[in-house]
XYZ file of C-alpha atoms in Angstrom:
482
model
C 128.458 227.976 210.731
C 126.990 230.197 213.441
C 123.265 229.612 214.006
C 121.101 232.676 214.913
C 119.593 232.300 218.363
C 116.316 234.246 217.809
C 113.740 234.880 215.095
C 111.571 232.708 212.755
C 114.493 231.930 210.434
C 116.526 230.654 213.361
C 113.668 228.420 214.461
C 113.212 226.936 210.936
C 116.948 226.355 210.576
C 117.104 224.588 213.910
C 114.186 222.331 212.859
C 115.918 221.385 209.607
C 119.269 220.774 211.257
C 117.804 218.629 213.986
C 115.381 216.711 211.711
C 112.294 218.096 213.329
C 110.474 217.996 209.972
C 111.024 214.220 209.737
C 108.315 212.994 212.042
C 107.941 209.301 212.667
C 105.007 208.889 210.211
C 106.962 210.689 207.513
C 109.998 208.509 208.104
C 107.868 205.387 207.879
C 106.128 206.622 204.721
C 109.416 207.531 203.033
C 111.020 204.206 203.898
C 107.932 202.368 202.710
C 108.109 204.120 199.340
C 111.809 203.291 199.115
C 111.094 199.615 199.839
C 108.323 199.434 197.267
C 110.473 201.184 194.652
C 113.440 198.935 195.404
C 111.301 195.798 195.127
C 109.829 196.933 191.813
C 113.263 197.866 190.467
C 114.657 194.498 191.551
C 111.774 192.734 189.798
C 112.315 194.810 186.635
C 116.021 193.961 186.515
C 115.273 190.272 187.046
C 112.653 190.319 184.287
C 115.086 192.036 181.900
C 117.989 189.663 182.581
C 115.983 186.444 182.538
C 113.773 187.625 179.679
C 116.917 188.201 177.617
C 118.095 184.702 178.428
C 114.733 183.307 177.359
C 114.888 185.212 174.066
C 118.405 183.952 173.369
C 117.399 180.364 174.062
C 114.487 180.787 171.663
C 116.785 182.247 169.005
C 119.521 179.658 169.417
C 117.546 176.577 170.398
C 114.396 176.927 168.314
C 115.389 179.054 165.332
C 118.985 179.669 164.241
C 120.626 176.422 165.406
C 117.965 174.109 163.908
C 118.157 176.157 160.688
C 121.945 175.760 160.605
C 121.632 172.008 161.184
C 119.029 171.722 158.397
C 121.292 173.703 156.068
C 124.188 171.380 156.916
C 121.871 168.447 156.254
C 121.064 170.027 152.871
C 124.782 170.232 152.107
C 125.104 166.554 153.018
C 122.079 165.505 150.935
C 123.400 167.374 147.889
C 126.860 165.857 148.315
C 125.471 162.332 148.526
C 123.157 162.942 145.566
C 126.227 163.700 143.498
C 128.089 160.737 144.959
C 125.249 158.416 143.911
C 125.082 160.051 140.477
C 128.818 159.422 140.104
C 128.324 155.796 141.145
C 125.535 155.400 138.576
C 127.875 156.704 135.919
C 130.612 154.355 137.099
C 128.459 151.217 137.358
C 127.238 151.551 133.792
C 124.254 149.804 132.246
C 125.547 146.228 132.199
C 122.586 143.909 133.021
C 124.869 141.991 135.342
C 125.056 145.066 137.577
C 121.323 145.802 137.511
C 120.915 145.131 141.236
C 123.732 147.462 142.232
C 122.425 150.122 139.855
C 118.919 149.829 141.305
C 120.138 150.227 144.901
C 122.279 153.222 143.930
C 119.303 154.807 142.167
C 117.177 154.281 145.290
C 119.713 156.107 147.472
C 119.879 158.947 144.923
C 116.100 159.365 145.060
C 116.172 159.254 148.861
C 118.742 162.058 149.003
C 116.819 164.070 146.441
C 113.691 163.899 148.591
C 115.780 164.833 151.622
C 117.242 167.847 149.818
C 113.776 168.933 148.693
C 112.498 168.752 152.270
C 115.465 170.695 153.636
C 114.975 173.353 150.963
C 111.291 173.694 151.799
C 112.101 174.246 155.460
C 114.905 176.659 154.546
C 112.486 178.617 152.363
C 110.038 178.985 155.252
C 112.818 179.980 157.661
C 114.236 182.555 155.218
C 110.949 184.470 154.865
C 111.594 188.159 155.504
C 115.384 187.897 155.168
C 116.385 189.101 151.664
C 119.900 187.634 151.777
C 118.676 184.241 152.986
C 115.816 184.246 150.475
C 118.283 184.920 147.658
C 120.592 182.103 148.800
C 117.724 179.614 149.048
C 116.321 180.746 145.718
C 119.646 180.210 143.968
C 119.836 176.663 145.335
C 116.263 175.917 144.244
C 116.920 177.097 140.703
C 120.224 175.277 140.350
C 118.844 172.038 141.820
C 116.321 171.685 139.008
C 119.060 172.119 136.417
C 121.287 169.638 138.226
C 118.610 166.945 138.347
C 117.892 167.394 134.643
C 121.572 166.964 133.773
C 121.878 163.822 135.914
C 118.765 162.381 134.263
C 120.273 163.132 130.851
C 123.529 161.420 131.847
C 121.637 158.294 132.935
C 119.588 158.243 129.744
C 122.663 158.536 127.542
C 124.378 155.805 129.502
C 121.401 153.479 129.111
C 121.164 154.186 125.415
C 124.878 153.583 124.932
C 124.898 150.342 126.973
C 128.053 151.653 128.670
C 130.354 149.179 130.375
C 131.347 149.691 134.034
C 133.985 152.393 134.379
C 133.702 153.391 130.701
C 130.859 155.887 130.252
C 130.257 157.365 126.814
C 131.634 160.813 126.106
C 128.128 162.307 126.026
C 127.079 160.720 129.321
C 130.317 161.817 130.958
C 129.913 165.345 129.594
C 126.378 165.627 131.009
C 127.511 164.407 134.415
C 130.577 166.660 134.388
C 128.295 169.628 133.717
C 126.015 168.506 136.544
C 128.785 168.115 139.116
C 130.267 171.449 138.023
C 126.903 173.077 138.717
C 126.865 171.405 142.120
C 130.275 172.863 143.006
C 129.746 176.310 141.567
C 126.184 177.005 142.737
C 124.489 174.317 144.799
C 127.067 173.663 147.499
C 128.129 177.331 147.854
C 124.450 178.289 148.113
C 123.802 175.670 150.785
C 126.932 176.818 152.601
C 125.703 180.410 152.496
C 122.363 179.394 153.998
C 124.156 177.482 156.755
C 126.653 180.294 157.331
C 123.923 182.879 157.931
C 122.289 180.731 160.611
C 125.630 179.830 162.180
C 126.539 183.527 162.394
C 123.226 184.211 164.158
C 123.925 181.430 166.667
C 127.456 182.654 167.351
C 126.345 186.277 167.713
C 123.415 185.464 170.007
C 125.574 183.223 172.166
C 128.366 185.779 172.585
C 125.889 188.561 173.328
C 123.908 186.529 175.845
C 127.004 185.315 177.676
C 128.024 188.946 178.165
C 124.483 189.964 179.171
C 124.199 187.186 181.727
C 127.609 187.986 183.206
C 126.707 191.655 183.713
C 123.094 190.806 184.553
C 124.196 188.723 187.510
C 125.854 191.773 189.079
C 122.882 194.036 188.339
C 120.554 191.466 189.858
C 122.748 191.156 192.938
C 123.039 194.947 193.344
C 119.295 195.630 193.108
C 118.460 192.617 195.267
C 120.805 193.834 198.012
C 119.362 197.335 197.660
C 115.864 195.974 198.261
C 117.102 194.003 201.270
C 118.815 197.099 202.648
C 115.645 199.165 202.302
C 113.585 196.496 204.035
C 116.206 196.222 206.769
C 116.076 199.971 207.417
C 112.297 199.827 207.572
C 112.456 196.951 210.032
C 114.949 198.810 212.216
C 112.932 202.028 212.175
C 109.788 200.207 213.238
C 111.699 198.453 216.003
C 113.288 201.663 217.339
C 110.353 204.021 216.965
C 107.726 201.628 218.252
C 109.848 199.653 220.676
C 109.212 196.347 218.912
C 111.829 193.678 218.482
C 110.563 192.564 215.093
C 107.751 193.254 212.674
C 106.655 189.824 211.379
C 105.338 191.133 208.018
C 108.505 193.160 207.371
C 110.691 190.238 208.407
C 108.778 187.888 206.103
C 109.050 190.388 203.238
C 112.807 190.463 203.792
C 113.024 186.686 203.772
C 110.951 186.447 200.581
C 113.146 189.062 198.893
C 116.250 187.081 199.853
C 114.610 183.960 198.450
C 113.825 185.862 195.249
C 117.425 187.028 194.946
C 118.797 183.510 195.428
C 116.215 182.136 192.984
C 117.071 184.763 190.363
C 120.812 184.177 190.681
C 120.291 180.410 190.414
C 118.285 180.905 187.203
C 121.072 183.053 185.754
C 123.655 180.375 186.581
C 121.430 177.626 185.160
C 120.863 179.658 181.978
C 124.616 180.099 181.523
C 125.135 176.373 181.997
C 122.368 175.387 179.565
C 123.606 177.860 176.951
C 127.165 176.569 177.215
C 126.089 172.940 176.930
C 123.709 173.618 174.053
C 126.059 175.797 172.028
C 129.696 175.062 172.860
C 129.434 171.395 173.823
C 126.656 170.091 171.583
C 125.849 172.422 168.688
C 129.475 173.071 167.720
C 130.048 169.318 167.501
C 126.862 168.746 165.495
C 127.901 171.352 162.929
C 131.511 170.136 162.685
C 130.448 166.511 162.310
C 127.672 167.304 159.846
C 130.126 169.171 157.657
C 132.670 166.368 157.993
C 130.075 163.790 156.941
C 129.045 165.885 153.924
C 132.676 166.348 152.886
C 133.265 162.591 153.298
C 130.376 161.833 150.942
C 131.745 164.316 148.436
C 135.188 162.687 148.663
C 133.524 159.316 148.115
C 132.119 160.735 144.872
C 135.620 161.889 143.907
C 136.701 158.240 143.876
C 133.995 157.396 141.363
C 134.843 160.449 139.282
C 138.502 159.441 139.396
C 137.684 156.044 137.914
C 135.111 157.156 135.346
C 136.974 160.203 133.964
C 140.645 159.403 133.265
C 141.222 162.867 131.800
C 140.314 164.498 135.099
C 141.710 161.792 137.363
C 144.559 163.890 138.758
C 142.211 166.741 139.676
C 139.735 164.378 141.325
C 142.536 162.711 143.256
C 143.680 166.090 144.572
C 140.096 166.973 145.468
C 139.826 163.738 147.431
C 142.975 164.516 149.363
C 141.917 168.113 150.080
C 138.667 166.828 151.584
C 140.564 164.180 153.544
C 142.658 166.962 155.066
C 139.559 168.982 155.960
C 138.250 165.992 157.929
C 141.522 165.097 159.694
C 144.342 167.457 158.814
C 147.918 166.221 159.099
C 150.540 168.842 158.345
C 153.145 167.808 155.811
C 151.224 164.768 154.573
C 150.513 163.886 150.944
C 148.153 161.286 149.547
C 150.950 158.697 149.398
C 152.162 159.403 152.953
C 148.883 160.272 154.679
C 148.040 156.789 155.956
C 151.553 156.234 157.297
C 151.368 159.530 159.207
C 147.809 158.865 160.409
C 148.544 155.429 161.896
C 150.804 156.557 164.807
C 148.459 159.436 165.585
C 145.518 157.049 165.856
C 147.575 154.681 168.030
C 148.606 157.546 170.345
C 144.986 158.670 170.660
C 143.841 155.160 171.479
C 146.428 155.033 174.268
C 145.450 158.474 175.572
C 142.192 159.991 174.271
C 143.391 163.492 175.179
C 146.135 163.154 172.551
C 144.705 164.462 169.277
C 147.577 165.011 166.853
C 145.549 166.167 163.862
C 143.199 169.003 163.024
C 140.174 169.336 160.789
C 136.562 168.683 161.686
C 137.336 165.383 163.355
C 140.146 166.899 165.386
C 137.763 169.613 166.610
C 135.224 167.015 167.697
C 137.768 164.848 169.522
C 138.846 167.930 171.495
C 135.242 168.674 172.461
C 134.155 165.387 174.043
C 131.529 166.099 176.696
C 128.695 163.592 176.871
C 128.407 159.931 177.935
C 129.198 157.629 175.041
C 130.567 160.442 172.882
C 134.214 159.421 173.224
C 133.588 155.866 172.060
C 131.363 157.047 169.208
C 133.913 159.629 168.036
C 136.695 157.052 168.247
C 134.659 154.781 165.939
C 134.556 157.630 163.427
C 138.335 157.826 163.587
C 138.939 154.101 163.155
C 136.405 153.689 160.327
C 137.878 156.772 158.649
C 141.298 155.111 158.817
C 139.914 151.924 157.218
C 138.214 153.909 154.477
C 141.448 155.735 153.694
C 143.205 152.380 153.321
C 140.416 151.247 150.955
C 140.965 154.342 148.843
C 144.642 153.549 148.350
C 143.768 149.962 147.382
C 141.253 151.252 144.849
C 143.841 153.528 143.269
C 146.422 150.735 143.216
C 143.996 148.476 141.341
C 143.308 151.210 138.800
C 147.010 151.973 138.355
C 147.643 148.284 137.739
C 145.148 148.368 134.854
C 142.467 146.448 136.762
C 139.665 148.946 136.173
C 136.855 146.410 136.491
C 138.198 145.192 139.845
C 138.597 148.817 141.002
C 134.979 149.600 140.048
C 133.703 146.492 141.825
C 135.740 147.288 144.929
C 134.656 150.947 144.894
C 130.924 150.328 144.533
C 130.636 146.965 146.291
C 128.708 146.546 149.523
C 130.240 143.259 150.630
C 132.229 143.364 153.892
C 135.700 144.716 153.236
C 134.741 146.539 150.050
C 135.017 150.321 149.892
C 131.314 151.157 149.785
C 130.597 148.851 152.735
C 133.395 150.396 154.784
C 132.204 153.856 153.854
C 128.751 152.876 155.125
C 130.325 152.048 158.491
C 132.002 155.454 158.498
C 128.684 157.138 157.705
C 126.944 155.222 160.505
C 129.688 156.223 162.938
C 129.229 159.867 161.987
C 125.487 159.500 162.504
C 125.926 157.983 165.977
C 128.093 160.774 167.354
C 125.902 163.449 165.726
C 122.862 161.878 167.389
C 124.534 161.967 170.827
C 125.284 165.666 170.506
C 121.900 166.506 169.001
C 120.165 164.752 171.888
C 122.285 166.711 174.375
C 121.461 169.954 172.570
C 117.728 169.235 172.671
C 117.936 168.276 176.348
C 119.775 171.492 177.315
C 117.318 173.642 175.384
C 114.397 171.790 176.971
C 115.822 172.299 180.461
C 116.261 176.007 179.817
C 112.699 176.249 178.492
C 111.492 174.648 181.704
C 113.614 176.853 183.979
C 112.549 180.097 182.277
C 108.976 179.171 181.443
C 105.618 179.998 182.984
C 106.566 178.418 186.306
C 109.465 180.829 186.807
C 107.337 183.818 185.827
C 104.568 182.733 188.206
C 106.986 182.197 191.087
C 108.557 185.612 190.543
C 105.148 187.305 190.404
C 104.031 185.629 193.657
C 107.249 186.660 195.438
C 106.944 190.244 194.221
C 103.281 190.638 195.163
C 103.893 189.015 198.534
C 106.844 191.314 199.208
C 104.870 194.423 198.279
C 101.822 193.335 200.270
C 103.795 192.399 203.373
C 105.672 195.698 203.287
C 102.393 197.639 203.285
C 100.979 195.337 205.931
C 103.990 195.993 208.184
C 103.519 199.769 208.242
C 99.744 200.119 208.061
C 99.050 199.447 211.773
C 101.813 201.832 212.798
C 100.531 204.660 210.618
C 96.952 204.166 211.828
C 98.124 205.069 215.323
C 98.556 208.677 214.154
C 95.081 209.186 212.751
């Protein structure tokens, strides 16, 4: 382009082309505004990213995950209530078995109180959620009916002076109605309550992982932008005023770099805590809680099998289906399951990374993370294997016409009897659940500490210091032009 040599327009054009309008004060003022804006934008991005992480931790660690665990505990309490009710029906009202009946009744009452407490907490947690309120309400209504039917079954059994393993038709009918209600309404309702909370945990975790991954890059981009702006300001001051360095501007740059490193470290720590809490700990807690509940329900199927000959085949199949859900072995049947399980257990004991079965227990053994978890999970496997062997012995006794011996073996608590071995299995489940629950609580607590008031205060101090030092760096230079 040809520039006119004379006239006012030519003079203005030459000033624009040669930057005459950008005097030193204006350059300093513009760069200062850019630095302040960049610092504020960087702080806003950091607050958004880390605030989102804090919200997700609150949702997962303090709301949805505990609700899901309580709902799983409700499922377990209901399953064991029915198992104890089945044992009461099986034991009968023989005075010779009064002690065993009393202890079984005590466990039933304990589980009933546990279920009532879980339901109360679920009711409070469901407030404002119509679907959850409906699910909890259906469980509450059905639980009252269930308890009444169990009480009726016990009363009829007492009145009939039923012998062990031979309940009266009326007592059996009342219990059958009760356990049918449990399967058709109570357990599905509890599962629905748990499923809603589990879906919230899964959704929050997936969303926050994505947000933190993208947030890291946004944080890095805006942090580098703020550093670039401060660097340009520092250079301009050095060139225009013939100074090697402006201490306030240099300190503001250092503090911004510290803030960027601090923010990125919090993002990385949040990702780590979320992964430990959800993938490593919570997933195991849920899988093991469900496995324990299913095991208790399968334990009840043994008692149903003995007390109801007409439904024995169905109860036997139910037992096997639940066995497969705990440790699935493809191609196995009830008669071949133990033979197929034995080499898989032996291979796992030789090499813990070898897990040749699926189900809840297979999922847990593939998700070993914490100190002591491997040994605790292995105890679940070995006690599960013993309990399966007890089940086959129980069925063999019944098939041989030794019903009384089968009942005694099924409900006995002496070492080597089925109920005693099942207690060891239950304790093993509890130990590995406790390890994972403790790890979950620890990860959530660490995240609360990292993203709490201390982090907010540190960020605020860094931001205010950066803004103040930036203004302090340019104020003496601008005063020279007054």
